[in-house]
mmCIF file of C-alpha atoms in Angstrom:
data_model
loop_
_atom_site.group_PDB
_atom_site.id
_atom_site.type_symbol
_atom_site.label_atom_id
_atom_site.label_comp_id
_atom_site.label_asym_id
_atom_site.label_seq_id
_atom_site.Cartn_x
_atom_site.Cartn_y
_atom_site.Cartn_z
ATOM 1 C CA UNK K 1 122.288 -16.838 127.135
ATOM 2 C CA UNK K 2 119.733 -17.940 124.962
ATOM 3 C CA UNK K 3 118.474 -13.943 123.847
ATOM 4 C CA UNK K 4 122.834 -13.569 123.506
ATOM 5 C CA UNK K 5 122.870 -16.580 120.948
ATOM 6 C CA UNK K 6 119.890 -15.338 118.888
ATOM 7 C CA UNK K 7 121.533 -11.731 118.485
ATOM 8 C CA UNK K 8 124.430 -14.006 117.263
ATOM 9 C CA UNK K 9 122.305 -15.656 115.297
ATOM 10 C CA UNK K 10 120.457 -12.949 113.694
ATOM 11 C CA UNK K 11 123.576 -10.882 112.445
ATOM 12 C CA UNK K 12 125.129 -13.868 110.955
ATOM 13 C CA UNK K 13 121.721 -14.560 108.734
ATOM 14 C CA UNK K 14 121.986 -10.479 107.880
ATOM 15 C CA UNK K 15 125.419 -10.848 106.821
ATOM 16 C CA UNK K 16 124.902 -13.633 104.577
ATOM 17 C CA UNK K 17 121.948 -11.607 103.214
ATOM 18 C CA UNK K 18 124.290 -9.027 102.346
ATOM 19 C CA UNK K 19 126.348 -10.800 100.648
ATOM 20 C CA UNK K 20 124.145 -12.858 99.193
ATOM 21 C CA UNK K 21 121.980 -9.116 97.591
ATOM 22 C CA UNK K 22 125.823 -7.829 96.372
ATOM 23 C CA UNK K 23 126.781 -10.933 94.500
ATOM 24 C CA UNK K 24 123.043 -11.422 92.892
ATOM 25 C CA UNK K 25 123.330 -7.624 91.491
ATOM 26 C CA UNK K 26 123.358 -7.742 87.726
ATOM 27 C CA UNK K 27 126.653 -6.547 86.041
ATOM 28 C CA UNK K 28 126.534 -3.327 83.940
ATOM 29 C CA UNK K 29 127.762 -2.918 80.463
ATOM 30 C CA UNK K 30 129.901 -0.416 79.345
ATOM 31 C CA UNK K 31 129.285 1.053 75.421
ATOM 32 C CA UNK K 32 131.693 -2.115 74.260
ATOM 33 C CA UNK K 33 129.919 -4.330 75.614
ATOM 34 C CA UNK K 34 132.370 -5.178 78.388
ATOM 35 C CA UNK K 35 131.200 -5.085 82.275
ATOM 36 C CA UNK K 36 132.512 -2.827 83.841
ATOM 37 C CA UNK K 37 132.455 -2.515 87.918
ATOM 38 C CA UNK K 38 130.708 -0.302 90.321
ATOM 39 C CA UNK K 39 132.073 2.460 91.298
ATOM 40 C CA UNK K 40 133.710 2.661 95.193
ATOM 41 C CA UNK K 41 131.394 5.546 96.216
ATOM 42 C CA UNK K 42 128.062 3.779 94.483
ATOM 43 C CA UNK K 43 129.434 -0.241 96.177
ATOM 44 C CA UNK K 44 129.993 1.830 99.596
ATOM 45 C CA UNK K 45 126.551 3.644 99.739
ATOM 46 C CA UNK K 46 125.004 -0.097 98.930
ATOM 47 C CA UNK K 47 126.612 -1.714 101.745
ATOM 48 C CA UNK K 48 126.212 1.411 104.415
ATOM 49 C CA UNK K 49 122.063 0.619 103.358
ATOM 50 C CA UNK K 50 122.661 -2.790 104.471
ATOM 51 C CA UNK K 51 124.441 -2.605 106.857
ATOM 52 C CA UNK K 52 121.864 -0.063 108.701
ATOM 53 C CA UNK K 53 119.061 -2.569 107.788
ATOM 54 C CA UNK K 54 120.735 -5.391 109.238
ATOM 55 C CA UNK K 55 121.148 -2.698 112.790
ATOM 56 C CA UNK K 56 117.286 -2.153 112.625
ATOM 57 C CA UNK K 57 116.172 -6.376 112.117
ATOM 58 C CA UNK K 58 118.511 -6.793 115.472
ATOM 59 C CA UNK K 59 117.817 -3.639 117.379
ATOM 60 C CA UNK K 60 114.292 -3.360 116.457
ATOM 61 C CA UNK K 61 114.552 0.375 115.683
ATOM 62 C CA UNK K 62 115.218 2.536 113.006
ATOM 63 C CA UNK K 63 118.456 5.061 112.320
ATOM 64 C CA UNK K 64 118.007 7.979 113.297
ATOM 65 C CA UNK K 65 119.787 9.826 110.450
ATOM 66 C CA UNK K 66 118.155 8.528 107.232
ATOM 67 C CA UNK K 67 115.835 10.600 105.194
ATOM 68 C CA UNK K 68 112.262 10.034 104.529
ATOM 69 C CA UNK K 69 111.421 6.848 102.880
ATOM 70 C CA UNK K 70 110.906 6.300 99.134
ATOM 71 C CA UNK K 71 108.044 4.507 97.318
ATOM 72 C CA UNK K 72 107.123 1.822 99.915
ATOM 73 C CA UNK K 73 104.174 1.356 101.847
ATOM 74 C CA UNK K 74 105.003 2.605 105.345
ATOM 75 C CA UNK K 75 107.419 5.412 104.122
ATOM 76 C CA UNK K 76 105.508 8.810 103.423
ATOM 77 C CA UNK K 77 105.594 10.990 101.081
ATOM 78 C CA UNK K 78 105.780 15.035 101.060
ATOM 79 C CA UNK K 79 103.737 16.739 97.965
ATOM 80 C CA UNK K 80 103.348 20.380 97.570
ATOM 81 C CA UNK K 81 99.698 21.343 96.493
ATOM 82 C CA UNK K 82 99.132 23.818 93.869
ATOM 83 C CA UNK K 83 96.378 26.308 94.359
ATOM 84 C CA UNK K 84 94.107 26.821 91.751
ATOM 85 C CA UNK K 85 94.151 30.990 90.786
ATOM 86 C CA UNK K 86 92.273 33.188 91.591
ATOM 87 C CA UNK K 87 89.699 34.263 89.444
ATOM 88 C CA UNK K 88 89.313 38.308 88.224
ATOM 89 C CA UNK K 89 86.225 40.151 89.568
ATOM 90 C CA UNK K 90 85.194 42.399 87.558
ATOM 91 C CA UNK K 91 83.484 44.542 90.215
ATOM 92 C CA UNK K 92 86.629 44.706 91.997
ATOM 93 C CA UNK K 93 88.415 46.149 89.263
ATOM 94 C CA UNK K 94 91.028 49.315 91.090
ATOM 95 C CA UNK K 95 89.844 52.388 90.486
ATOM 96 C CA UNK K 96 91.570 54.429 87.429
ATOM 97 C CA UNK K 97 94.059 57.242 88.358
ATOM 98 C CA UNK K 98 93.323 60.605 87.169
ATOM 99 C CA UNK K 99 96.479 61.712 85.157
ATOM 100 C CA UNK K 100 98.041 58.307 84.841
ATOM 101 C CA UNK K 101 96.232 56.446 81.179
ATOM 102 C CA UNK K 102 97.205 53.128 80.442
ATOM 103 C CA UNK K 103 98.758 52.047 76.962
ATOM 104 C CA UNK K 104 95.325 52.197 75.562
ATOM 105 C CA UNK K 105 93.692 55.245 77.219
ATOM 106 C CA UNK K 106 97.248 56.942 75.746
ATOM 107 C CA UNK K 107 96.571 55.516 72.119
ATOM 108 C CA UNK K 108 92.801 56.227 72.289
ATOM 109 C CA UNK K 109 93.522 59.930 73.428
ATOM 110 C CA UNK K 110 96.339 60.710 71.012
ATOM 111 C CA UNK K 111 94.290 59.537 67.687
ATOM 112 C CA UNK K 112 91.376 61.479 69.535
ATOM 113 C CA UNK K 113 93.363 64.654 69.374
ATOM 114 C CA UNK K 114 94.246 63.855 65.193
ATOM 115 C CA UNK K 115 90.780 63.675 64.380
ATOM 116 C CA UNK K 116 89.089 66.582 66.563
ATOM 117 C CA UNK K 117 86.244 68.104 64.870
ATOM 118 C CA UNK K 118 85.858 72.541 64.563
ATOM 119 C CA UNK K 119 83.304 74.593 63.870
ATOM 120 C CA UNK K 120 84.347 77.697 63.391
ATOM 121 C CA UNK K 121 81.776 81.327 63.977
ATOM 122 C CA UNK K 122 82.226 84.687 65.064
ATOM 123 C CA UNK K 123 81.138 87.105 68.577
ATOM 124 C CA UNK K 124 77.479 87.828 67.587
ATOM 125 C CA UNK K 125 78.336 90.896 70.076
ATOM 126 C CA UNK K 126 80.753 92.312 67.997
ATOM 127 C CA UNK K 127 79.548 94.448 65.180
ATOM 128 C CA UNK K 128 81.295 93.756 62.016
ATOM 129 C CA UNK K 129 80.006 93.390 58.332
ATOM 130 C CA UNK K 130 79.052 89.846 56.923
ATOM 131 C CA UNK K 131 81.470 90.380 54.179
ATOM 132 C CA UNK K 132 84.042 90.144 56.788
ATOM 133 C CA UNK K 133 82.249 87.910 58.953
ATOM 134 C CA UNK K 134 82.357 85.374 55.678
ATOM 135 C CA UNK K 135 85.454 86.180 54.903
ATOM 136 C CA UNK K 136 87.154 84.996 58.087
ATOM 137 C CA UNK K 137 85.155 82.215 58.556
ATOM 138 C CA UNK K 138 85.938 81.295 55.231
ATOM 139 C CA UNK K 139 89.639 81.278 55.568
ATOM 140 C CA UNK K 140 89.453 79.469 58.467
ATOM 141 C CA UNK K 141 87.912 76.704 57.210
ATOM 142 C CA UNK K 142 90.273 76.554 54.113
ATOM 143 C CA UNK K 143 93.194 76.249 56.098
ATOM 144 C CA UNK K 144 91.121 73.567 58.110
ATOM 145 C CA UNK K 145 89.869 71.759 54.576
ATOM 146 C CA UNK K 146 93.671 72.294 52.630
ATOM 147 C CA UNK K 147 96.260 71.610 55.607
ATOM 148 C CA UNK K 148 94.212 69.564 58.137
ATOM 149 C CA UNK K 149 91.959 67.199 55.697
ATOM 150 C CA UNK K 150 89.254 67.828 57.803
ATOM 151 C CA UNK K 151 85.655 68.252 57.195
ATOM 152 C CA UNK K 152 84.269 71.847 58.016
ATOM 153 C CA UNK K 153 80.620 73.012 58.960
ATOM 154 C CA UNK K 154 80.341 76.086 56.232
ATOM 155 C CA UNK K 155 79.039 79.629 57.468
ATOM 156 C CA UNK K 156 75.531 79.738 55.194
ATOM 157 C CA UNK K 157 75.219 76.144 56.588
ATOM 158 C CA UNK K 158 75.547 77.344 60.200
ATOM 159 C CA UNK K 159 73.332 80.206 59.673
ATOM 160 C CA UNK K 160 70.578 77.901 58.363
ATOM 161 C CA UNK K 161 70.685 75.752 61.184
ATOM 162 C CA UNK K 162 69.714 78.863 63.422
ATOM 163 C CA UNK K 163 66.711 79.604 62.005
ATOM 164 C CA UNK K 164 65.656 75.575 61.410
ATOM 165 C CA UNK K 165 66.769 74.210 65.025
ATOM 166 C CA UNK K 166 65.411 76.954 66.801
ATOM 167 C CA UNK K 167 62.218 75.122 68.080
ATOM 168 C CA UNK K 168 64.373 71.690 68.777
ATOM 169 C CA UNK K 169 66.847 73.918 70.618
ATOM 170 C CA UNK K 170 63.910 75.555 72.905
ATOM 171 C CA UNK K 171 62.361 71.969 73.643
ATOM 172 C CA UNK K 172 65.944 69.854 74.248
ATOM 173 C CA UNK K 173 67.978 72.573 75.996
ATOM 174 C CA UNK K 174 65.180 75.138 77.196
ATOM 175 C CA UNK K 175 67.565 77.828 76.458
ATOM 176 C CA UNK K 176 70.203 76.508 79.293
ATOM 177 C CA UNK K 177 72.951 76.276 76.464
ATOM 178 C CA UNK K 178 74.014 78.987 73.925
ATOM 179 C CA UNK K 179 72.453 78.129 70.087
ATOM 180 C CA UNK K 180 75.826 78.042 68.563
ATOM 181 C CA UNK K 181 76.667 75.866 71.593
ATOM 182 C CA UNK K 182 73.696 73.470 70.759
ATOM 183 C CA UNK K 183 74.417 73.736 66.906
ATOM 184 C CA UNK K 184 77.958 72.619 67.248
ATOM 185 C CA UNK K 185 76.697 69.639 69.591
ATOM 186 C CA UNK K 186 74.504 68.783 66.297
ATOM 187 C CA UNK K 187 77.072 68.666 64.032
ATOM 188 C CA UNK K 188 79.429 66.936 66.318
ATOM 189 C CA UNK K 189 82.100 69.352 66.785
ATOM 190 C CA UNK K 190 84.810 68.556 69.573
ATOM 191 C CA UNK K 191 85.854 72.518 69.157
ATOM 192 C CA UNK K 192 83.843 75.521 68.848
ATOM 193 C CA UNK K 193 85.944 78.589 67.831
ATOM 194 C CA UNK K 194 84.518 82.125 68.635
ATOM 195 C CA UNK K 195 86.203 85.124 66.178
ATOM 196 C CA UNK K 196 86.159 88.574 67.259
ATOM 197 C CA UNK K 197 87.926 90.967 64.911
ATOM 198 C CA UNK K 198 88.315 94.926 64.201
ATOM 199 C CA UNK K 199 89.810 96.699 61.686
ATOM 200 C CA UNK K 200 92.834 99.833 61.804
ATOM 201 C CA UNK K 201 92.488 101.429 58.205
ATOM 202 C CA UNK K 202 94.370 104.283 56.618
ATOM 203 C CA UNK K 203 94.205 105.500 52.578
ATOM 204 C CA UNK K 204 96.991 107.996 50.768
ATOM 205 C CA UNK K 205 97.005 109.030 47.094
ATOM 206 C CA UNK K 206 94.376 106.730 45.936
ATOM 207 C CA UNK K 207 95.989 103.334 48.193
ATOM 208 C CA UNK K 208 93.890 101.855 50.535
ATOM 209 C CA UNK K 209 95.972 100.083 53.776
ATOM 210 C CA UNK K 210 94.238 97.801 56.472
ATOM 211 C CA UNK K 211 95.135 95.850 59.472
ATOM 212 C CA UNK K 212 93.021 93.002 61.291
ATOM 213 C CA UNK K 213 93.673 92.180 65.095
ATOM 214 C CA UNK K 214 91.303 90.095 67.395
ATOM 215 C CA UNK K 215 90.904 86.918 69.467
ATOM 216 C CA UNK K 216 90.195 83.600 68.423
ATOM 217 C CA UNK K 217 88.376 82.388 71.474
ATOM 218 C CA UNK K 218 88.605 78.293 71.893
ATOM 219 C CA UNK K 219 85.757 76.279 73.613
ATOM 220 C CA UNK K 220 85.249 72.671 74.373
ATOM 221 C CA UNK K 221 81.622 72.184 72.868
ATOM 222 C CA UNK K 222 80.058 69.394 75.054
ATOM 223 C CA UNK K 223 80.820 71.796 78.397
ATOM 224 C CA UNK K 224 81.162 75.135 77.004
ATOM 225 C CA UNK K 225 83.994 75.721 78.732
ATOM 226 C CA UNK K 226 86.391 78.654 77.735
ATOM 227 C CA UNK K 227 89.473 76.362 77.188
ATOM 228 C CA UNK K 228 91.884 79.401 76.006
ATOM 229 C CA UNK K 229 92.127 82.312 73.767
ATOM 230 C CA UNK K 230 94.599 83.230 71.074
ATOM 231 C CA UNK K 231 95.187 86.776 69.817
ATOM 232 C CA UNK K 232 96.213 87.959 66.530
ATOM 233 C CA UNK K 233 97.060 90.879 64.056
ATOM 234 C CA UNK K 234 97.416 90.551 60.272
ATOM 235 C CA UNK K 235 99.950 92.033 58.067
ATOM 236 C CA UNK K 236 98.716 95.185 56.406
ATOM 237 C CA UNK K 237 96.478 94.381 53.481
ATOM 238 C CA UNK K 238 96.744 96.610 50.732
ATOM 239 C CA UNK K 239 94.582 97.732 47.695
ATOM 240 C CA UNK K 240 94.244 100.050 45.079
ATOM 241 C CA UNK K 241 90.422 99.259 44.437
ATOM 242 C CA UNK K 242 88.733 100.008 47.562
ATOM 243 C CA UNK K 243 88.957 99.399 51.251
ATOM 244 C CA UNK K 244 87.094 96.388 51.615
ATOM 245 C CA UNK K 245 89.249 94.739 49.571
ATOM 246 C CA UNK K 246 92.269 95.636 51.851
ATOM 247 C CA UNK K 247 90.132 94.921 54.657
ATOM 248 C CA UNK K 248 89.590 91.478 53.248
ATOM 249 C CA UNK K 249 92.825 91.053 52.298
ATOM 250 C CA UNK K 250 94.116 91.504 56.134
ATOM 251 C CA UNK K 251 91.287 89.613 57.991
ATOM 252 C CA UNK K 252 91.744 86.371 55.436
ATOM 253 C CA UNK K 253 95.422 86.734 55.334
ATOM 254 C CA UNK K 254 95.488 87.477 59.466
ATOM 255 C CA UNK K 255 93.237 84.498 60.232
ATOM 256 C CA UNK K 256 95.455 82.098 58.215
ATOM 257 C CA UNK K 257 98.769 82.850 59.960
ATOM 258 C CA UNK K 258 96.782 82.528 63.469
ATOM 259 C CA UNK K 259 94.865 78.410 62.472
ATOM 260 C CA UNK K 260 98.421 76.832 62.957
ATOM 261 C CA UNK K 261 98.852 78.363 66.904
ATOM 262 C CA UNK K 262 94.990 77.729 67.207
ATOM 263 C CA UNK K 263 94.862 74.012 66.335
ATOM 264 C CA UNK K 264 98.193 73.210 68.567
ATOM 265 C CA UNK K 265 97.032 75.183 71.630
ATOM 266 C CA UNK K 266 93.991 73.806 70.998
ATOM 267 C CA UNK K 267 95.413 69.761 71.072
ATOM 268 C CA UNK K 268 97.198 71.230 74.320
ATOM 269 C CA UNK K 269 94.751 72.774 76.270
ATOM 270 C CA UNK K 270 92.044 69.791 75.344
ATOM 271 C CA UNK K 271 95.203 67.065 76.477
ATOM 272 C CA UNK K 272 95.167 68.878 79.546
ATOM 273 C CA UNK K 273 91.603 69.201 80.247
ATOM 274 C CA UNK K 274 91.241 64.830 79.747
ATOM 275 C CA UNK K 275 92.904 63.917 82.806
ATOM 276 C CA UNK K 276 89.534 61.257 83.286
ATOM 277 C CA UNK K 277 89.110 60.666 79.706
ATOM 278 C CA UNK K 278 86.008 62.758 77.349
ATOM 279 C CA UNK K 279 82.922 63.910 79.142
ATOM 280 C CA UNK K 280 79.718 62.813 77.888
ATOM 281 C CA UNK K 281 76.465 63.587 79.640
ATOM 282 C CA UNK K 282 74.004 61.648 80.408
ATOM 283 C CA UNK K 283 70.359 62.656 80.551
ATOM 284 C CA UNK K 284 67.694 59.934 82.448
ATOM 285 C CA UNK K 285 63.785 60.768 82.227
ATOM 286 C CA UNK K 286 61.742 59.610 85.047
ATOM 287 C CA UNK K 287 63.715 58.587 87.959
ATOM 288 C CA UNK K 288 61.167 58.685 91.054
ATOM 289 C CA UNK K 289 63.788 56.146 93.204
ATOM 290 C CA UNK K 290 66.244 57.539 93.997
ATOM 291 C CA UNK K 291 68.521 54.422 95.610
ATOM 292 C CA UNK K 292 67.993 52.614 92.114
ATOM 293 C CA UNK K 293 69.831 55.901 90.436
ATOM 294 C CA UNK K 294 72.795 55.669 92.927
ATOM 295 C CA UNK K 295 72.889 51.869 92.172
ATOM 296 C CA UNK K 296 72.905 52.226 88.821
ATOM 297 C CA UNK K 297 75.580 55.357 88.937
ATOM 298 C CA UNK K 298 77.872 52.740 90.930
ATOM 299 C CA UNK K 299 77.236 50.074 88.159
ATOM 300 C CA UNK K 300 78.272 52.175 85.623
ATOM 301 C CA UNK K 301 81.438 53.553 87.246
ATOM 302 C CA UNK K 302 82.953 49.715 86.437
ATOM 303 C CA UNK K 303 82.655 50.604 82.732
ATOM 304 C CA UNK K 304 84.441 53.517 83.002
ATOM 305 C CA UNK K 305 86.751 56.076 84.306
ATOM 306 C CA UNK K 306 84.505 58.368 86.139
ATOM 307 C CA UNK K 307 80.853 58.976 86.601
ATOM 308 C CA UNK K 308 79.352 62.080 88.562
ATOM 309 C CA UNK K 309 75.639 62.503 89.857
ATOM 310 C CA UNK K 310 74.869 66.381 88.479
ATOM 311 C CA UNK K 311 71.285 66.539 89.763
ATOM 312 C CA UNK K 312 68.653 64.573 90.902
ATOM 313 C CA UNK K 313 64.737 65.026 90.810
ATOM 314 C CA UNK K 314 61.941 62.303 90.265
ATOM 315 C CA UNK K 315 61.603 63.634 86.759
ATOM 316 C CA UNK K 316 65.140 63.905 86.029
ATOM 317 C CA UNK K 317 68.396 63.008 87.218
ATOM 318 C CA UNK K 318 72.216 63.860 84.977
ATOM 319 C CA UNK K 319 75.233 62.468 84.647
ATOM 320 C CA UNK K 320 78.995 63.098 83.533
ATOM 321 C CA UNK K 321 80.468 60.339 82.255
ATOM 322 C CA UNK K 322 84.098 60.167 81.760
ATOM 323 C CA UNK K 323 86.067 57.650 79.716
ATOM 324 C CA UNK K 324 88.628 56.948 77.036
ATOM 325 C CA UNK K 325 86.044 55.641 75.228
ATOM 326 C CA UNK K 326 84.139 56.154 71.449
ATOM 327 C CA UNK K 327 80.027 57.324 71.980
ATOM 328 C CA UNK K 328 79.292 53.964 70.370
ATOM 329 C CA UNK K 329 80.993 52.115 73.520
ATOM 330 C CA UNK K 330 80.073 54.731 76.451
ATOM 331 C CA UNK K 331 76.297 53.878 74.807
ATOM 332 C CA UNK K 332 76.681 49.991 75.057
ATOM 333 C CA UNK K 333 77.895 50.845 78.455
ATOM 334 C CA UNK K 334 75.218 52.735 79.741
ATOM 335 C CA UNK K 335 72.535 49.444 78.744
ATOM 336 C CA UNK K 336 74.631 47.312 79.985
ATOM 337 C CA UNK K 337 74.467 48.967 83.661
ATOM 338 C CA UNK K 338 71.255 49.389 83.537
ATOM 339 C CA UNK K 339 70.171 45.998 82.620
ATOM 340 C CA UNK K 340 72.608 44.622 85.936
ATOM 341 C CA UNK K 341 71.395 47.779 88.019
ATOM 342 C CA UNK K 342 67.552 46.688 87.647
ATOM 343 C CA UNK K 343 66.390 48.996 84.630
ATOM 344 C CA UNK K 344 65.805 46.660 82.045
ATOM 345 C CA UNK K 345 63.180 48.947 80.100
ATOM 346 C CA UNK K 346 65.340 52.148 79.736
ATOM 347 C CA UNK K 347 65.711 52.981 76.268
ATOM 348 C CA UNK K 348 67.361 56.060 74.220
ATOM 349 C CA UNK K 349 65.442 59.240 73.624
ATOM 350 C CA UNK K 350 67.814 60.683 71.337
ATOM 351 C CA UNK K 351 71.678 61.602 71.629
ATOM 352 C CA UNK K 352 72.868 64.687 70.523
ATOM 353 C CA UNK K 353 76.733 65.254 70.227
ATOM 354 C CA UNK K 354 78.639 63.994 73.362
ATOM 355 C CA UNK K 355 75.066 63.905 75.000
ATOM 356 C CA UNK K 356 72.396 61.095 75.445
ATOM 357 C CA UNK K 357 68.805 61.321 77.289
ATOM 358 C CA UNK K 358 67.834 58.050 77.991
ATOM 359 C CA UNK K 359 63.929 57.117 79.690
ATOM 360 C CA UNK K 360 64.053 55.169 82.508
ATOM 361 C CA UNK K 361 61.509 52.926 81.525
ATOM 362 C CA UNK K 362 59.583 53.294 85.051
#
């Protein structure tokens, strides 16, 4: 009887409490400064709290349907935790795809293609007169000067170069490139083109008539690879002076026509060949261990796209390097594997077109 008369007890005191909390609540005020009552939903979702408190103070336990509990001290409270992100390794930078260039690479290769570099000769093992050989050279590089605003290595200048680099060419290459080749390297050119020409004459009552057909043969000077070849015929030259006037006439006016389809195949067939970017080769003296080569080959390759081991002795070891990158960078790049790859004292021997022949410093 005595536990029955508490219970009584106890929700009579929670009753009055309720009241007691609804009455005490302050009155709002409405934007006229008039009170204005609670709403039925909000009055009804106070007294349901109540009402469930008063349950728990007499049954000692708490309802099973409420929610987790707000700011007091025995409720807790659920917080998400933000973690931090993680940081980019640069040595665990993907691999490029060969065919597939990023914004840049794209950018880089397209204003590489606007500003490629010729040098223009002839077949040294086709016999033709210098006149000629001048001649077609000559127009060549006016088209190249007048249309393209580019810069042009002149024939005499060429043919000095021969006869000065010889001993340079002999020591650097050791004969294992061809002297035009080497020259063109020297003078930067991204495009050696080759000439080959021959003449069909005729003459009648005092007229002289002659044609011009041959191949312009294109080459990617750092490789000396054959990239294409585009043949040609002139329109008959004609001259009442003498024939090698006419034949003048047809091998300046036939090489002229042909520079337009030269340069574009030439953009095309270079665009193609860049799948991994511009080779440059790299030349390192004195490499007598051989793991610290292979390390240093695999610290490079995460400053480019590409780099290939050609050869190795303890004398010598090569490398391609490919890359969407200027010399000035792909040089930068080259010291700054070395210095993380363990060869702190390799320095530059010289650099010589798209090629560079570094000392190891061992």
């Amino acid at each position: 009887m005595k536990i029955k008369w508490l219970q009584i007890l106890t929700l009579m005191l929670a009753g009055a409490l309720i009241v007691s909390c609804v009455s005490s609540a302050p009155p709002q005020q409405t934007s006229n400064g008039s009170q204005a009552s609670s709403s039925s939903n909000s009055s009804s979702g106070t007294n349901t709290e109540y009402q469930n408190r008063a349950k728990e103070l007499v049954t000692g336990s708490s309802s099973s349907g409420s929610s987790s509990s707000s700011s007091g001290t025995g409720g807790t409270t659920q917080t998400s935790t933000t973690q931090p992100a993680a940081t980019t390794n640069t040595d665990d930078v993907p691999p490029a795809i060969p065919g597939v260039l990023t914004p840049e690479e794209q950018a880089f290769l397209e204003n590489y293609l606007k500003r490629l570099t010729y040098m223009v000769y002839y077949d040294e093992n086709v016999k033709i007169e210098p006149q000629y050989i001048k001649a077609a050279i000559g127009s060549a590089n006016r088209y190249l000067i007048e249309r393209m605003g580019m810069s042009v290595i002149d024939y005499d200048q060429i043919e000095r170069n021969k006869k000065d680099q010889l001993a340079a060419y002999q020591a650097e290459t050791g004969g294992s490139i061809d002297l035009i080749q080497y020259i063109a390297q020297k003078f930067n050119a991204d495009v050696y083109v080759e000439i080959s020409v021959n003449f069909s004459t005729s003459s009648a009552n005092g007229e002289y008539f002659a044609t011009a057909q041959g191949t312009m043969k294109i080459y990617d000077t750092s490789t000396a690879q054959l990239l294409g070849s585009l043949a040609f015929m002139s329109k008959q030259g004609f001259s009442k002076k003498s024939m090698d006037e006419a034949k003048t006439f047809a091998i300046t006016g036939g090489i002229w026509e042909a520079m337009p389809k030269m340069i574009e195949q030439s953009k095309a067939l270079i665009r193609n060949s860049l799948s991994n970017g511009i080779r440059y080769e790299l030349i390192i003296q004195k490499t007598p261990d051989a793991k610290l080569m292979n390390t240093f080959k695999r610290t490079l390759a995460k400053y480019v796209r590409l780099v290939e081991q050609v050869s190795y002795s303890p004398s010598e070891t090569r490398f391609y390097i490919f890359s969407f990158k200027t010399k000035d960078k792909i040089e930068d790049a080259i010291y700054d594997a070395a210095d993380r790859a363990g060869l702190k004292d390799m320095y530059l021997v010289y650099s010589r077109g798209k090629s560079f022949t570094f000392n190891s410093g061992l």
